[in-house]
Short mmCIF file of C-alpha atoms in Angstrom, two decimals:
data_model
loop_
_atom_site.label_atom_id
_atom_site.label_comp_id
_atom_site.label_asym_id
_atom_site.label_seq_id
_atom_site.Cartn_x
_atom_site.Cartn_y
_atom_site.Cartn_z
CA MET N 1 1.25 24.86 3.46
CA GLU N 2 -1.43 27.50 4.12
CA LYS N 3 -4.56 26.10 5.74
CA GLU N 4 -6.65 27.28 2.79
CA GLU N 5 -4.76 24.85 0.54
CA ILE N 6 -5.85 21.92 2.69
CA ARG N 7 -9.47 22.30 1.58
CA GLU N 8 -8.34 21.98 -2.04
CA ILE N 9 -6.19 18.88 -1.49
CA ILE N 10 -9.01 17.23 0.50
CA ASN N 11 -11.43 17.86 -2.37
CA ASP N 12 -8.93 16.59 -4.94
CA PHE N 13 -8.26 13.43 -2.91
CA CYS N 14 -11.96 12.70 -2.36
CA ASN N 15 -12.71 13.24 -6.06
CA GLU N 16 -9.83 10.99 -7.11
CA LYS N 17 -10.91 8.18 -4.78
CA ASP N 18 -14.67 8.89 -5.15
CA LEU N 19 -15.01 9.30 -1.38
CA SER N 20 -17.59 11.11 0.67
CA LYS N 21 -16.24 13.61 3.18
CA SER N 22 -17.57 11.41 5.98
CA ALA N 23 -15.64 8.41 4.65
CA PHE N 24 -12.51 10.56 4.31
CA ALA N 25 -12.86 11.67 7.93
CA LYS N 26 -13.01 8.06 9.11
CA MET N 27 -9.98 7.08 6.99
CA CYS N 28 -8.00 10.06 8.24
CA GLY N 29 -9.04 9.72 11.87
CA VAL N 30 -10.64 13.17 12.27
CA SER N 31 -14.20 14.20 13.05
CA ASP N 32 -16.85 15.19 10.53
CA GLY N 33 -17.00 18.49 12.40
CA THR N 34 -13.35 19.26 11.66
CA LEU N 35 -13.94 18.76 7.94
CA SER N 36 -17.03 20.95 8.15
CA PHE N 37 -14.94 23.74 9.71
CA ILE N 38 -12.42 23.41 6.88
CA GLU N 39 -15.13 23.35 4.22
CA ASN N 40 -16.67 26.54 5.65
CA GLY N 41 -13.36 28.33 6.16
CA GLN N 42 -13.67 28.40 9.95
CA TRP N 43 -9.93 28.12 10.37
CA GLU N 44 -9.93 29.47 13.92
CA LYS N 45 -11.57 26.16 14.92
CA VAL N 46 -8.92 24.03 13.16
CA SER N 47 -5.65 23.62 15.05
CA ASP N 48 -2.29 23.56 13.30
CA GLU N 49 -1.82 20.02 14.59
CA MET N 50 -5.11 18.85 13.05
CA ALA N 51 -4.32 20.51 9.73
CA GLN N 52 -0.90 18.85 9.69
CA LYS N 53 -2.48 15.48 10.51
CA ILE N 54 -4.73 15.74 7.47
CA LYS N 55 -1.91 16.89 5.21
CA SER N 56 0.37 14.07 6.40
CA PHE N 57 -2.36 11.51 5.75
CA ILE N 58 -2.85 12.71 2.17
CA ASP N 59 0.90 12.92 1.58
CA ARG N 60 1.25 9.25 2.60
CA LYS N 61 -1.53 8.32 0.19
CA THR N 62 -0.40 10.33 -2.82
CA GLY N 63 3.37 10.79 -2.79
CA GLY N 64 5.27 12.65 -5.50
CA ASP N 65 6.69 11.89 -8.92
CA ILE N 66 7.68 8.23 -9.24
CA TYR N 67 10.27 6.67 -11.54
CA GLN N 68 8.47 3.87 -13.34
CA SER N 69 11.00 1.04 -13.42
CA THR N 70 10.31 -2.34 -15.02
CA ASP N 71 9.37 -3.71 -11.60
CA PHE N 72 7.05 -0.75 -10.95
CA VAL N 73 5.20 -1.36 -14.22
CA SER N 74 5.04 -5.12 -13.64
CA ILE N 75 3.51 -4.62 -10.18
CA PHE N 76 0.86 -2.37 -11.73
CA LYS N 77 0.09 -5.11 -14.24
CA ALA N 78 -0.24 -7.65 -11.42
CA CYS N 79 -2.64 -5.31 -9.61
CA ASP N 80 -4.64 -4.80 -12.81
CA ALA N 81 -4.93 -8.57 -13.27
CA ALA N 82 -5.99 -9.11 -9.64
CA ARG N 83 -8.75 -6.51 -10.02
CA LYS N 84 -10.00 -7.65 -13.40
CA PHE N 85 -10.10 -11.38 -12.70
CA HIS N 86 -10.64 -11.28 -8.89
CA LEU N 87 -7.36 -13.07 -8.23
CA MET N 88 -5.23 -13.31 -5.12
CA ILE N 89 -1.66 -12.59 -6.21
CA GLY N 90 1.52 -12.70 -4.17
CA VAL N 91 4.08 -10.02 -5.05
CA LEU N 92 7.60 -10.82 -3.87
CA ALA N 93 10.39 -8.25 -3.68
CA ASP N 94 13.49 -7.78 -1.60
CA THR N 95 13.66 -4.75 0.69
CA GLY N 96 14.45 -1.50 -1.08
CA VAL N 97 13.32 -2.66 -4.53
CA GLY N 98 10.32 -0.30 -4.57
CA LYS N 99 7.43 -2.70 -3.91
CA THR N 100 5.78 -0.47 -1.31
CA THR N 101 6.08 2.64 -3.48
CA ALA N 102 4.44 0.81 -6.37
CA VAL N 103 1.49 -0.61 -4.44
CA ARG N 104 0.89 2.64 -2.59
CA THR N 105 0.86 4.49 -5.88
CA TYR N 106 -1.58 1.98 -7.35
CA ALA N 107 -3.80 2.47 -4.27
CA ARG N 108 -4.53 6.05 -5.35
CA GLN N 109 -7.20 4.64 -7.63
CA LYS N 110 -10.89 4.34 -6.84
CA ASN N 111 -11.93 1.15 -5.04
CA VAL N 112 -8.33 0.19 -4.20
CA PHE N 113 -7.56 -0.16 -0.51
CA TYR N 114 -4.12 -0.38 1.07
CA VAL N 115 -3.09 -1.65 4.49
CA SER N 116 0.37 -2.51 5.77
CA PHE N 117 0.75 -5.29 8.32
CA CYS N 118 2.69 -4.88 11.55
CA LYS N 119 3.49 -8.00 13.54
CA SER N 120 2.47 -6.34 16.82
CA VAL N 121 -1.08 -5.79 15.51
CA LYS N 122 -3.66 -8.33 16.61
CA ALA N 123 -6.48 -9.54 14.39
CA ASN N 124 -9.15 -7.30 15.92
CA GLN N 125 -7.07 -4.17 15.33
CA PHE N 126 -6.06 -5.28 11.84
CA PHE N 127 -9.69 -5.53 10.72
CA THR N 128 -10.50 -2.25 12.45
CA ASP N 129 -7.71 -0.62 10.42
CA LEU N 130 -9.06 -2.26 7.29
CA LEU N 131 -12.56 -0.93 7.99
CA ARG N 132 -11.09 2.54 8.49
CA GLU N 133 -9.35 2.25 5.10
CA LEU N 134 -12.77 1.40 3.65
CA GLY N 135 -14.15 4.54 5.28
CA VAL N 136 -16.34 2.60 7.70
CA SER N 137 -16.71 3.15 11.43
CA PHE N 138 -17.85 -0.10 12.99
CA GLU N 139 -17.55 -1.73 16.40
CA GLY N 140 -18.30 -5.36 17.15
CA PRO N 141 -16.73 -8.78 17.62
CA LEU N 142 -14.04 -9.98 15.23
CA ASN N 143 -16.38 -12.18 13.20
CA ALA N 144 -18.73 -9.26 12.66
CA LYS N 145 -15.81 -7.07 11.51
CA ILE N 146 -14.69 -9.67 8.99
CA ASN N 147 -18.24 -9.95 7.68
CA ARG N 148 -18.55 -6.17 7.45
CA VAL N 149 -15.27 -5.89 5.51
CA ALA N 150 -16.52 -8.58 3.12
CA GLU N 151 -19.86 -6.82 2.77
CA GLU N 152 -18.21 -3.48 1.96
CA LEU N 153 -15.84 -5.02 -0.60
CA ASN N 154 -18.64 -6.94 -2.28
CA LYS N 155 -20.61 -3.71 -2.74
CA LYS N 156 -17.90 -2.17 -4.88
CA ASP N 157 -17.03 -2.44 -8.56
CA HIS N 158 -13.85 -4.52 -9.06
CA PRO N 159 -12.27 -3.61 -5.73
CA LEU N 160 -8.69 -4.47 -4.87
CA LEU N 161 -7.33 -5.04 -1.38
CA ILE N 162 -3.56 -4.56 -1.08
CA ILE N 163 -1.88 -5.99 2.01
CA ASP N 164 1.74 -4.87 2.29
CA GLU N 165 4.39 -6.53 4.48
CA ALA N 166 2.43 -9.77 4.05
CA GLY N 167 5.44 -11.85 5.09
CA LYS N 168 4.85 -10.67 8.67
CA ILE N 169 1.26 -11.92 8.79
CA THR N 170 0.71 -14.08 11.86
CA HIS N 171 -0.89 -17.51 11.78
CA PRO N 172 -4.25 -16.37 13.25
CA ILE N 173 -4.59 -13.45 10.83
CA MET N 174 -3.72 -15.73 7.91
CA LEU N 175 -6.68 -17.93 8.88
CA TYR N 176 -8.97 -14.90 9.09
CA LEU N 177 -7.74 -13.63 5.72
CA GLN N 178 -8.60 -17.02 4.24
CA GLU N 179 -12.11 -16.53 5.58
CA LEU N 180 -12.25 -13.03 4.06
CA ARG N 181 -10.97 -14.36 0.74
CA ASP N 182 -13.67 -17.02 0.62
CA LYS N 183 -16.36 -14.40 1.26
CA THR N 184 -15.11 -12.02 -1.47
CA SER N 185 -13.47 -14.23 -4.13
CA SER N 186 -16.21 -13.66 -6.71
CA ASN N 187 -15.87 -9.87 -6.60
CA CYS N 188 -12.57 -8.72 -5.09
CA GLY N 189 -8.90 -9.05 -5.97
CA ILE N 190 -6.20 -9.25 -3.32
CA ILE N 191 -2.51 -8.39 -3.55
CA LEU N 192 -0.23 -9.83 -0.87
CA ALA N 193 3.10 -7.97 -1.10
CA GLY N 194 6.06 -9.20 0.88
CA MET N 195 9.67 -10.32 1.02
CA PRO N 196 10.71 -13.51 -0.82
CA TYR N 197 10.60 -15.42 2.47
CA PHE N 198 6.82 -14.91 2.51
CA LYS N 199 6.26 -17.64 -0.08
CA ALA N 200 9.04 -19.83 1.36
CA ASN N 201 7.50 -19.74 4.84
CA LEU N 202 4.03 -20.53 3.55
CA GLN N 203 5.42 -23.54 1.71
CA LYS N 204 7.48 -24.65 4.71
CA PHE N 205 4.52 -24.66 7.07
CA ALA N 206 2.26 -26.22 4.45
CA ASP N 207 4.76 -29.08 4.09
CA ARG N 208 4.65 -29.51 7.86
CA GLN N 209 0.85 -29.75 7.75
CA LYS N 210 0.40 -26.74 10.00
CA GLU N 211 -3.24 -25.69 10.20
CA GLY N 212 -4.46 -23.59 7.29
CA TYR N 213 -1.19 -23.04 5.43
CA ALA N 214 -1.78 -25.48 2.57
CA GLU N 215 -5.29 -24.12 2.11
CA PHE N 216 -4.10 -20.50 2.14
CA LEU N 217 -1.24 -21.24 -0.25
CA ARG N 218 -3.65 -22.91 -2.65
CA ARG N 219 -5.81 -19.78 -2.77
CA ILE N 220 -2.93 -17.67 -4.07
CA ASN N 221 -3.51 -17.86 -7.82
CA LEU N 222 -0.23 -16.37 -9.03
CA TRP N 223 3.17 -15.32 -7.73
CA HIS N 224 4.99 -12.31 -9.15
CA LYS N 225 8.67 -11.77 -8.35
CA CYS N 226 10.44 -8.44 -8.76
CA LEU N 227 13.95 -8.60 -10.24
CA GLY N 228 15.41 -5.25 -9.22
CA LEU N 229 16.80 -2.37 -11.27
CA LYS N 230 18.35 -2.93 -14.67
CA PRO N 231 21.70 -1.18 -15.39
CA ASP N 232 20.07 1.16 -17.93
CA GLU N 233 17.45 2.11 -15.37
CA VAL N 234 20.21 2.97 -12.89
CA THR N 235 21.83 5.22 -15.49
CA GLU N 236 18.54 7.01 -16.14
CA ILE N 237 17.84 7.51 -12.43
CA CYS N 238 21.33 8.96 -11.99
CA ARG N 239 20.67 11.38 -14.85
CA ILE N 240 17.33 12.45 -13.37
CA ASN N 241 19.04 13.12 -10.05
CA GLY N 242 21.89 15.12 -11.53
CA VAL N 243 24.69 12.54 -11.30
CA THR N 244 26.91 12.79 -14.40
CA ASP N 245 30.21 11.27 -13.15
CA LYS N 246 30.72 8.29 -15.48
CA ASP N 247 32.84 6.35 -12.98
CA LYS N 248 30.26 6.81 -10.22
CA ILE N 249 27.43 5.79 -12.56
CA LYS N 250 29.39 2.69 -13.55
CA GLU N 251 29.76 1.84 -9.86
CA PHE N 252 26.05 2.39 -9.24
CA ARG N 253 25.02 0.21 -12.21
CA THR N 254 25.71 -2.91 -10.12
CA LEU N 255 22.94 -1.96 -7.68
CA LYS N 256 19.59 -3.73 -7.87
CA ARG N 257 17.72 -2.03 -5.06
CA PHE N 258 16.16 1.38 -5.62
CA GLY N 259 16.71 2.24 -1.96
CA ASP N 260 20.43 1.44 -2.15
CA LEU N 261 20.79 3.53 -5.30
CA MET N 262 19.01 6.58 -3.89
CA ASN N 263 21.05 6.36 -0.70
CA GLY N 264 24.24 6.18 -2.80
CA ILE N 265 23.17 9.18 -4.89
CA TYR N 266 22.36 11.17 -1.75
CA LEU N 267 25.71 10.42 -0.13
CA TYR N 268 27.56 11.20 -3.37
CA LYS N 269 25.87 14.59 -3.62
CA VAL N 270 26.55 15.35 0.05
CA MET N 271 30.24 14.55 -0.36
CA ASN N 272 30.45 16.66 -3.50
CA GLY N 273 28.44 19.62 -2.26
CA GLY N 274 25.61 18.95 -4.65
CA LEU N 275 22.73 19.36 -2.20
#
């Protein structure tokens, strides 16, 4: 990509998400000065590495054309419901089904904020990352960060917070998320997207009376479970990707996971010289 194109994709992204350039800079992890150089065409002051960092950030947020499977559409409906009625909804899907693609795509919309949880991340860093996603630069103790996140979400019109990989959430962060939920429940929806064991583990620890689990579980208003690809959807995805071998399509039609199917299509095309 030519550097000049970066200015256009920044403007498109900010318009789509209704972001100020300053908020975009904080989300992306670059300085306001760098964006000013780009805006004014001072490309000699923008390194190739910095330009690539911005492009990579936007690519992660936007993605390309997406096949809208039944699960994809149902996840969008769950997100719509969470936003409209300020619900906390758990979305359960096995790995490779397309959960992350769906919620990331939904997060392109205005006032929708996406974070993915990593088990190595401590609570302080998690809420710092969440503030960055909100376009806010803020330093302070953990309690102040939680309050600032709540304040920012409560300012917005029907915001939605999407937390991916929710099954990896640690016990302390679960307690802090309960606190955040209580501070924003009248204005903000939350999607907790994770593997099926996410719900099972919450129930297990709630049954054992472990601190906070029963209370957190009770705050999840609905559970939505993804079922995987239907055979007709597999056939259509094969067609879109140029696979016409009827025997191979029949073999693929047993697959439920989008990731498994795309890997199978890729290997098939490699073996048959189709790439």
